[in-house]
Coordinates of C-alpha atoms and ligand atoms in Angstrom, one line a residue:
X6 CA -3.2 17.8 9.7
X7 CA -4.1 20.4 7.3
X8 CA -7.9 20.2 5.7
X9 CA -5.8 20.3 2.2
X10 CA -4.1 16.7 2.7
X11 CA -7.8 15.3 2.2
X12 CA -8.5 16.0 -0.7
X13 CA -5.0 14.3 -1.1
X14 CA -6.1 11.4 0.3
X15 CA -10.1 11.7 -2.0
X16 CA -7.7 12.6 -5.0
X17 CA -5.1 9.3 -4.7
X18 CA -8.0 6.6 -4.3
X19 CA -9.9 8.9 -7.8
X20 CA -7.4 9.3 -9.3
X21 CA -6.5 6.1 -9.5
X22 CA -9.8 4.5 -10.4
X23 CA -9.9 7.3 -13.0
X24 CA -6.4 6.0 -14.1
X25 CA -7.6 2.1 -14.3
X26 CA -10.8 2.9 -15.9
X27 CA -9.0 5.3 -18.7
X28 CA -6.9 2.1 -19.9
X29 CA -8.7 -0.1 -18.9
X30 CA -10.2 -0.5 -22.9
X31 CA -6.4 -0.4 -23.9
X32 CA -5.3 -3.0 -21.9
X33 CA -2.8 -5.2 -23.9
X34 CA -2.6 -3.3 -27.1
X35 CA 0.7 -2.0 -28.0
X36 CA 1.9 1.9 -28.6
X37 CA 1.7 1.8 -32.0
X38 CA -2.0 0.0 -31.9
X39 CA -3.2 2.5 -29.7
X40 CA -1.7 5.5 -31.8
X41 CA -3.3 3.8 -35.3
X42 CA -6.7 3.3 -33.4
X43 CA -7.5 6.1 -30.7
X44 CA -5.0 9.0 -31.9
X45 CA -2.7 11.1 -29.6
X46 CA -5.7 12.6 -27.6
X47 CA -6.9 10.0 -25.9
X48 CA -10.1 10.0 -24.2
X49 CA -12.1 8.4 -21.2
X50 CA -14.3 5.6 -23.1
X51 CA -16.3 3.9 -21.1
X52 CA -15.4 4.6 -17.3
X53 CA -15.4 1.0 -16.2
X54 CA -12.6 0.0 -13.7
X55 CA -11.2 -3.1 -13.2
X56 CA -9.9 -5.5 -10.8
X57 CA -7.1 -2.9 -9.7
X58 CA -10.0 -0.6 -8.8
X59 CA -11.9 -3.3 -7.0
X60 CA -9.0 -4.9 -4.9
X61 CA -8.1 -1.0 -4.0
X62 CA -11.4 -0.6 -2.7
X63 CA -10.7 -3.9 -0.5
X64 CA -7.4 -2.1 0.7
X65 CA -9.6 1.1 1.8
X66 CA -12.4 -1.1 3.4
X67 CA -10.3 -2.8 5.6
X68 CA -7.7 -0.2 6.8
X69 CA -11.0 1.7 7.3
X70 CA -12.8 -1.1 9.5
X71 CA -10.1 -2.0 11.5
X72 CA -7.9 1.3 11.9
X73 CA -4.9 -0.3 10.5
X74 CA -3.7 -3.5 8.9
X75 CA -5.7 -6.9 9.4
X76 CA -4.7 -9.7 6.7
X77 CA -7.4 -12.2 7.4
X78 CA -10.4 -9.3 7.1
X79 CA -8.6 -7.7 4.2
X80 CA -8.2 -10.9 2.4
X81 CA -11.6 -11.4 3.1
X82 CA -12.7 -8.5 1.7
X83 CA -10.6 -8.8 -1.7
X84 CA -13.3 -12.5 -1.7
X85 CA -15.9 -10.4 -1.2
X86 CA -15.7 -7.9 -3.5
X87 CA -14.5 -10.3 -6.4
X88 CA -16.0 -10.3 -9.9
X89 CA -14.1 -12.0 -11.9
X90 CA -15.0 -10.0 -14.8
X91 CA -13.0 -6.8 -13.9
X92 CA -10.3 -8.9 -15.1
X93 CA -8.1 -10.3 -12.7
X94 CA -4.6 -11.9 -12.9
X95 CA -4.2 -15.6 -12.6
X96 CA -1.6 -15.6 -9.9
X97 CA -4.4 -13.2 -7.5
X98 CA -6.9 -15.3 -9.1
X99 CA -5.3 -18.5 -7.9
X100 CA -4.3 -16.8 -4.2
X101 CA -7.6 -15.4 -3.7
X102 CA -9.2 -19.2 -4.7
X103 CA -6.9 -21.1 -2.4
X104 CA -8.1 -18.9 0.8
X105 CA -11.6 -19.1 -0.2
X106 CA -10.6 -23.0 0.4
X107 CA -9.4 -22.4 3.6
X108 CA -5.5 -21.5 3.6
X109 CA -4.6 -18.8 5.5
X110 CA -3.5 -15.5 4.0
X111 CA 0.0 -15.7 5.2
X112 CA 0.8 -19.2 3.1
X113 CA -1.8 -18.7 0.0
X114 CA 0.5 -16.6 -2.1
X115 CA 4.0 -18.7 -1.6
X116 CA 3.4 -21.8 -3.2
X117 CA 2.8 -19.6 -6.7
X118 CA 4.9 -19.8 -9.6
X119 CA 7.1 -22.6 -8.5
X120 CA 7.1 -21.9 -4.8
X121 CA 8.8 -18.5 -5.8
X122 CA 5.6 -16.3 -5.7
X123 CA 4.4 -13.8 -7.8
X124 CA 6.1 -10.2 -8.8
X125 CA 3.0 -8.9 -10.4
X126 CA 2.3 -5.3 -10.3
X127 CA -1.5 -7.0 -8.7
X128 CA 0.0 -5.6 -5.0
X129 CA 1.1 -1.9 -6.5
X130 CA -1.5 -1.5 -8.3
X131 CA -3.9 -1.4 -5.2
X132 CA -1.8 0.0 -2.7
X133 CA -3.2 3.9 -2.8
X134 CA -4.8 3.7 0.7
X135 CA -1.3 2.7 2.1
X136 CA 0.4 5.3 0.4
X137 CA -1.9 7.9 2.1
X138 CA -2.7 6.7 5.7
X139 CA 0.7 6.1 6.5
X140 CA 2.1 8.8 4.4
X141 CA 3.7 10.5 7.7
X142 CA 5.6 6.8 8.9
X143 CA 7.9 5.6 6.5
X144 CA 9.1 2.3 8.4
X145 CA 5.2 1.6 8.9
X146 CA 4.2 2.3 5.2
X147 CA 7.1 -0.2 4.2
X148 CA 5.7 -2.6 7.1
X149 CA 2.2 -2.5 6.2
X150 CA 3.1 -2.5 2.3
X151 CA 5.1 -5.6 2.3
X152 CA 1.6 -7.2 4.4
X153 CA -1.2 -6.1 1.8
X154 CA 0.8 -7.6 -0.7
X155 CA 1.6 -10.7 0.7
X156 CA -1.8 -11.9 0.8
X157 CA -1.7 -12.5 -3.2
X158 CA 2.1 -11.4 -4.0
X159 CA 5.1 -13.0 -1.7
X160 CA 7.9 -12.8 -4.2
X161 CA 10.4 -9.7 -3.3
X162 CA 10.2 -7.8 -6.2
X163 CA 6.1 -8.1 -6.1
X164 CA 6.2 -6.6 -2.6
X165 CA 9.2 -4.2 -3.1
X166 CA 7.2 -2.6 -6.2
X167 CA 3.9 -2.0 -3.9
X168 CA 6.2 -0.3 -1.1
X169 CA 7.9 2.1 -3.6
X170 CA 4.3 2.9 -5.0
X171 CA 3.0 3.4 -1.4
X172 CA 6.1 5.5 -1.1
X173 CA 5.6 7.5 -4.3
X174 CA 2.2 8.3 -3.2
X175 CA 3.0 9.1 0.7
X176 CA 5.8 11.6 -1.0
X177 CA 3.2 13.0 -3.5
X178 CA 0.8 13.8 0.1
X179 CA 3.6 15.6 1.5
X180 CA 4.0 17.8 -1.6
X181 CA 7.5 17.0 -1.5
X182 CA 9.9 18.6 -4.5
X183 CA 9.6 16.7 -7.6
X184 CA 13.2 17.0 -7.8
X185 CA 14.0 15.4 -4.0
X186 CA 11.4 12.9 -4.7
X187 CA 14.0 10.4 -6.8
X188 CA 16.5 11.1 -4.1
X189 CA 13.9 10.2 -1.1
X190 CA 13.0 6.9 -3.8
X191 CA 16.8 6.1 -4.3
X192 CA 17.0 5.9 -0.4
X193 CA 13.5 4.0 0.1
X194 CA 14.4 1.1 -2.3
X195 CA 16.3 -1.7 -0.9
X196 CA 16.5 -4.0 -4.7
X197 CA 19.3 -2.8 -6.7
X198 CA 16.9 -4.1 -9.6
X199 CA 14.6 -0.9 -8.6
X200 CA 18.0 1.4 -7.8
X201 CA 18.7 0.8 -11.3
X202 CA 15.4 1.8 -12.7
X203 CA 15.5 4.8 -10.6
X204 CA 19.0 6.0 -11.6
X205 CA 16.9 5.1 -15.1
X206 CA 13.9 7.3 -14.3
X207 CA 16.4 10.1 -13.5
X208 CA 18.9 9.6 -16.7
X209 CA 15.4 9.7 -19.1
X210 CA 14.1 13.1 -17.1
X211 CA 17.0 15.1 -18.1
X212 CA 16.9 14.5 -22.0
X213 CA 14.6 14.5 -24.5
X214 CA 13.0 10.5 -24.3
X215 CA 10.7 9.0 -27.2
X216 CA 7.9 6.5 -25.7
X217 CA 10.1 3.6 -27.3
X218 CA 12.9 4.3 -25.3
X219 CA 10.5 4.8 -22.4
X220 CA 9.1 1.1 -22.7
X221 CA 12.3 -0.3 -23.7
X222 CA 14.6 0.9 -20.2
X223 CA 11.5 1.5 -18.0
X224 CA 9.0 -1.2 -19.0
X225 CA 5.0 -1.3 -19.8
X226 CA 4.1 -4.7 -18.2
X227 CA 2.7 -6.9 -15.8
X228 CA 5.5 -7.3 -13.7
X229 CA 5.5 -4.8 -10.6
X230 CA 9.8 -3.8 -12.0
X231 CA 8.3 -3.2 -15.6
X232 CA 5.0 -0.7 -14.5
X233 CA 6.0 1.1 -10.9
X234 CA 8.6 2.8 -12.5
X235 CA 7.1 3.8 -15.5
X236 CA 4.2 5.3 -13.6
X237 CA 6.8 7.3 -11.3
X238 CA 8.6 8.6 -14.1
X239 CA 4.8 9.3 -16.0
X240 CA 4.0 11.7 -12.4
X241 CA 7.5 13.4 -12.6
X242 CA 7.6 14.3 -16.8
X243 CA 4.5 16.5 -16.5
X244 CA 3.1 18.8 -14.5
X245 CA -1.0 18.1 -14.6
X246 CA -2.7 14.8 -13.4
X247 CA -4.6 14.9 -17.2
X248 CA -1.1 15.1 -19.3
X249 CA 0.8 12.4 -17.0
X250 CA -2.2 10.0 -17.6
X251 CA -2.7 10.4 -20.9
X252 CA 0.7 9.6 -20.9
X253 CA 1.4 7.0 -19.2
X254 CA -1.6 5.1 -21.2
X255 CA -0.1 6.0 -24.6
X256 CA 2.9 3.7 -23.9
X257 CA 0.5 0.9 -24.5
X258 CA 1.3 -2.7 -22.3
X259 CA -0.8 -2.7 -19.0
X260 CA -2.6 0.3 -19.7
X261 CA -5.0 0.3 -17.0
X262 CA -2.0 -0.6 -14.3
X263 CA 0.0 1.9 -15.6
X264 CA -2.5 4.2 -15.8
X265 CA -4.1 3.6 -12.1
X266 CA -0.7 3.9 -10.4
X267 CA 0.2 7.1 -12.1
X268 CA -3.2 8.3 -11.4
X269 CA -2.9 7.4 -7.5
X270 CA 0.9 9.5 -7.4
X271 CA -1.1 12.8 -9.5
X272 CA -4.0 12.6 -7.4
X273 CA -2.0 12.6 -4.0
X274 CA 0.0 15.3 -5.1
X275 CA -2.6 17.6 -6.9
X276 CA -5.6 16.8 -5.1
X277 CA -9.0 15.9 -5.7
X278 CA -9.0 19.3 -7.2
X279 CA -6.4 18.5 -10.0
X280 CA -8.5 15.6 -11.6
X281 CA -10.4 16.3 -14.6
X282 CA -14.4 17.4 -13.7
X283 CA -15.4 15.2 -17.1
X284 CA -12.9 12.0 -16.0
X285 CA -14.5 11.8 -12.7
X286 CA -17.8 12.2 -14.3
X287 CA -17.5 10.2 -16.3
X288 CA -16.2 7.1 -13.3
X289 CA -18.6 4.6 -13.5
X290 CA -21.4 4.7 -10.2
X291 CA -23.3 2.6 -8.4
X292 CA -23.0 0.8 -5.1
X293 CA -18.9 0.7 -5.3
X294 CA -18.6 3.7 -7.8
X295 CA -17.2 7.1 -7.6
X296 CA -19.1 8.2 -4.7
X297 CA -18.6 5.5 -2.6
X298 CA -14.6 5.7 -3.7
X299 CA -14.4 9.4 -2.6
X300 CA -15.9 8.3 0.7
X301 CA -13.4 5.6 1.4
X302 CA -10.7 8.7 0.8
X303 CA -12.7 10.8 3.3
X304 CA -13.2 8.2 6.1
X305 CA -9.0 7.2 5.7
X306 CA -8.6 10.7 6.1
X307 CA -11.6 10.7 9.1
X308 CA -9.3 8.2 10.9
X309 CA -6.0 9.4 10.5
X310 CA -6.7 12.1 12.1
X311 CA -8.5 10.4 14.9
X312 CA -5.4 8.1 15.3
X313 CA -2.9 11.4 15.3
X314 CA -5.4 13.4 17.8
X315 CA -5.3 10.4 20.5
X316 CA -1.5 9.7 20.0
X317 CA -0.6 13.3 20.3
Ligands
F2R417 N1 -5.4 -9.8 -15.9 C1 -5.3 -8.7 -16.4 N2 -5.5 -8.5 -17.7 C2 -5.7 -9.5 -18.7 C3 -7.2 -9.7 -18.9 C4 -8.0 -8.4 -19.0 C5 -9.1 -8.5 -20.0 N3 -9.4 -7.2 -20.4 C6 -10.4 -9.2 -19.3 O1 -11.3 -8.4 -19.0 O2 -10.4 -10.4 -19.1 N4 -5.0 -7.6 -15.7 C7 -4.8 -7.6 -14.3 O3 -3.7 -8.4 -14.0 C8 -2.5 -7.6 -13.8 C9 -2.1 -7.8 -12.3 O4 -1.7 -9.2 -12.3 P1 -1.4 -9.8 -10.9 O5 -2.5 -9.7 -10.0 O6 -0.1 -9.4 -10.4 O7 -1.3 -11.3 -11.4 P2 -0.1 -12.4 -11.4 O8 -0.6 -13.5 -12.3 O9 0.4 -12.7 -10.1 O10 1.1 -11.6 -12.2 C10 1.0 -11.1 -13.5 C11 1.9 -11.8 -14.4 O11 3.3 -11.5 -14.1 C12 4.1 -12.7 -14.5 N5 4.8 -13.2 -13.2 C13 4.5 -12.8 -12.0 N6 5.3 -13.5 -11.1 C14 6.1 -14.3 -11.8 C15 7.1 -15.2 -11.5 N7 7.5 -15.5 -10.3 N8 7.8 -15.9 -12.6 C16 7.4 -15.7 -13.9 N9 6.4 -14.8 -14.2 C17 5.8 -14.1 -13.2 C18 3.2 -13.7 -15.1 O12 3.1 -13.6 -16.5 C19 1.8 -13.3 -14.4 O13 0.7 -13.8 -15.1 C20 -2.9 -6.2 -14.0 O14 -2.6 -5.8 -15.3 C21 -4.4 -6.2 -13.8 O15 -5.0 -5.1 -14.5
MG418 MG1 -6.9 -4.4 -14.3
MG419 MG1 -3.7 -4.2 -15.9

């Protein structure tokens, strides 16, 4: 594995704390509020991220501490790490509570919203680690995807929205051609809601798009169908991590989703190297804070290359 894919791996889990932590003071506001109040150039305010940021980190910690997938430790480390004032969604909220009580992580998440479980974008929105330890094993990354989500998000679209983002981000590792990536997506997704938002993605890349038409066919909420999308199509409009964020963030909604996703696809596929010096400065520290994020990147990156040396 070339030394090159690790700052891939640095530049996913930064980039999309940077992303988070960028909208995180728009979160909620529409388009137009954010135009009338911060202008078109946007810029970091106060480097804060949220609860994306944190249950990311518990994603990292527990691939890390286990060299793969463990539901019960990783659950526990989402418990461990919560503070309920990075803001968290009530259906993780309630998940999270309910294990805390003592149900396991495999039933926690079902009996949500009627039994039908939750498609929040809480599961995509923390999936970079996925994205880049099994970037190299597609049926895995799906495998382990669908897991990490469970432990909060069980209904199929909640799931099916972290995979393609784990897949978006594997895809953005390997370099791949922005113009085979849909094709590799189209493939990947087994929803025909997220087919259609694809073929979407693809119609709005080859005209000219307004942000309203953006938001309207591709979405800017809290649903995993109305953000994942909209973060893909965010990485494949421009060509810098900066411009895509920037972005992405201006179409108002879930700004700090929005903006951590397309922050985790631009950092895998640019590299630590392609974030902005004064974002990352700019990342809050402190005993979870940039440094320790950068560190979880290197030691995925530590082990995956372990893993790869002993099964070769
Ligand atoms: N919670 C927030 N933001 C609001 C407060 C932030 C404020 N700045 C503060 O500091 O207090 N953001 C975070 O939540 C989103 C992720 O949510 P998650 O984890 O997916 O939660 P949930 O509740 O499971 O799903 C989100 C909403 O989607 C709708 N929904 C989901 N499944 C549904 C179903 N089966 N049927 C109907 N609706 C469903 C509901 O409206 C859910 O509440 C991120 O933005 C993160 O930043
Ligand atoms: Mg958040
Ligand atoms: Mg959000």
């Amino acid at each position: 594995m070339e030394q090159s894919i690790k700052a891939k791996f640095t530049g996913a889990l930064i980039g999309g704390a940077i992303g988070d932590a960028f909208g995180a003071p728009m979160e909620g506001n529409s388009m137009e509020n954010i135009k009338s109040v911060y202008g078109d150039a946007l810029k970091m305010i106060s480097g804060r991220y949220t609860d994306d940021t944190e249950m990311m980190i518990g994603v990292a910690e527990s691939l890390i501490e286990n060299r793969g997938f463990n539901g019960e430790d990783m659950a526990a480390k989402f418990i461990r790490n919560y503070h309920a004032r990075r803001g968290y969604g009530p259906g993780s909220k309630e998940a999270l509570r309910r294990i805390r009580e003592g149900a396991s992580w495999e039933e926690a998440s079902g009996k949500l919203f009627g039994g039908k479980g939750s498609y929040g974008n809480g599961a995509a929105m923390r999936i970079a680690p996925v994205g880049v330890f099994y970037y190299d094993d597609t049926d895995k990354l799906r495998e382990i995807a669908y897991k990490a989500s469970h432990i909060t998000h069980s209904h199929e679209l909640g799931k099916e929205g972290a995979a393609l983002q784990a897949f978006s981000i594997a895809l953005a590792v390997t370099g791949i051609e922005k113009e085979v990536m849909l094709h590799e997506l189209k493939k990947f997704v087994r929803s025909e809601l997220y087919k259609e938002k694809i073929r979407k993605i693809e119609a709005l890349l080859a005209k000219e798009s307004d942000k309203k038409e953006i938001i309207f066919e591709l979405g800017n909420g809290e649903e995993a169908f109305n953000s994942v999308p909209t973060a893909i199509y965010s990485f494949l409009r421009f060509n810098s991590f900066k411009d895509a964020v920037v972005y992405a963030v201006s179409l108002g909604g879930d700004t700090d989703t929005i903006g951590a996703m397309t922050g985790a696809i631009n950092g895998a596929y640019y590299g630590e190297g392609g974030v902005p010096v004064e974002w990352a400065e700019k990342l809050e520290e402190g005993k979870k804070g940039r440094s320790y994020i950068r560190w979880l990147g290197e030691e995925l990156y530590r082990i995956k290359l372990k893993l790869m040396q002993e099964s070769s």
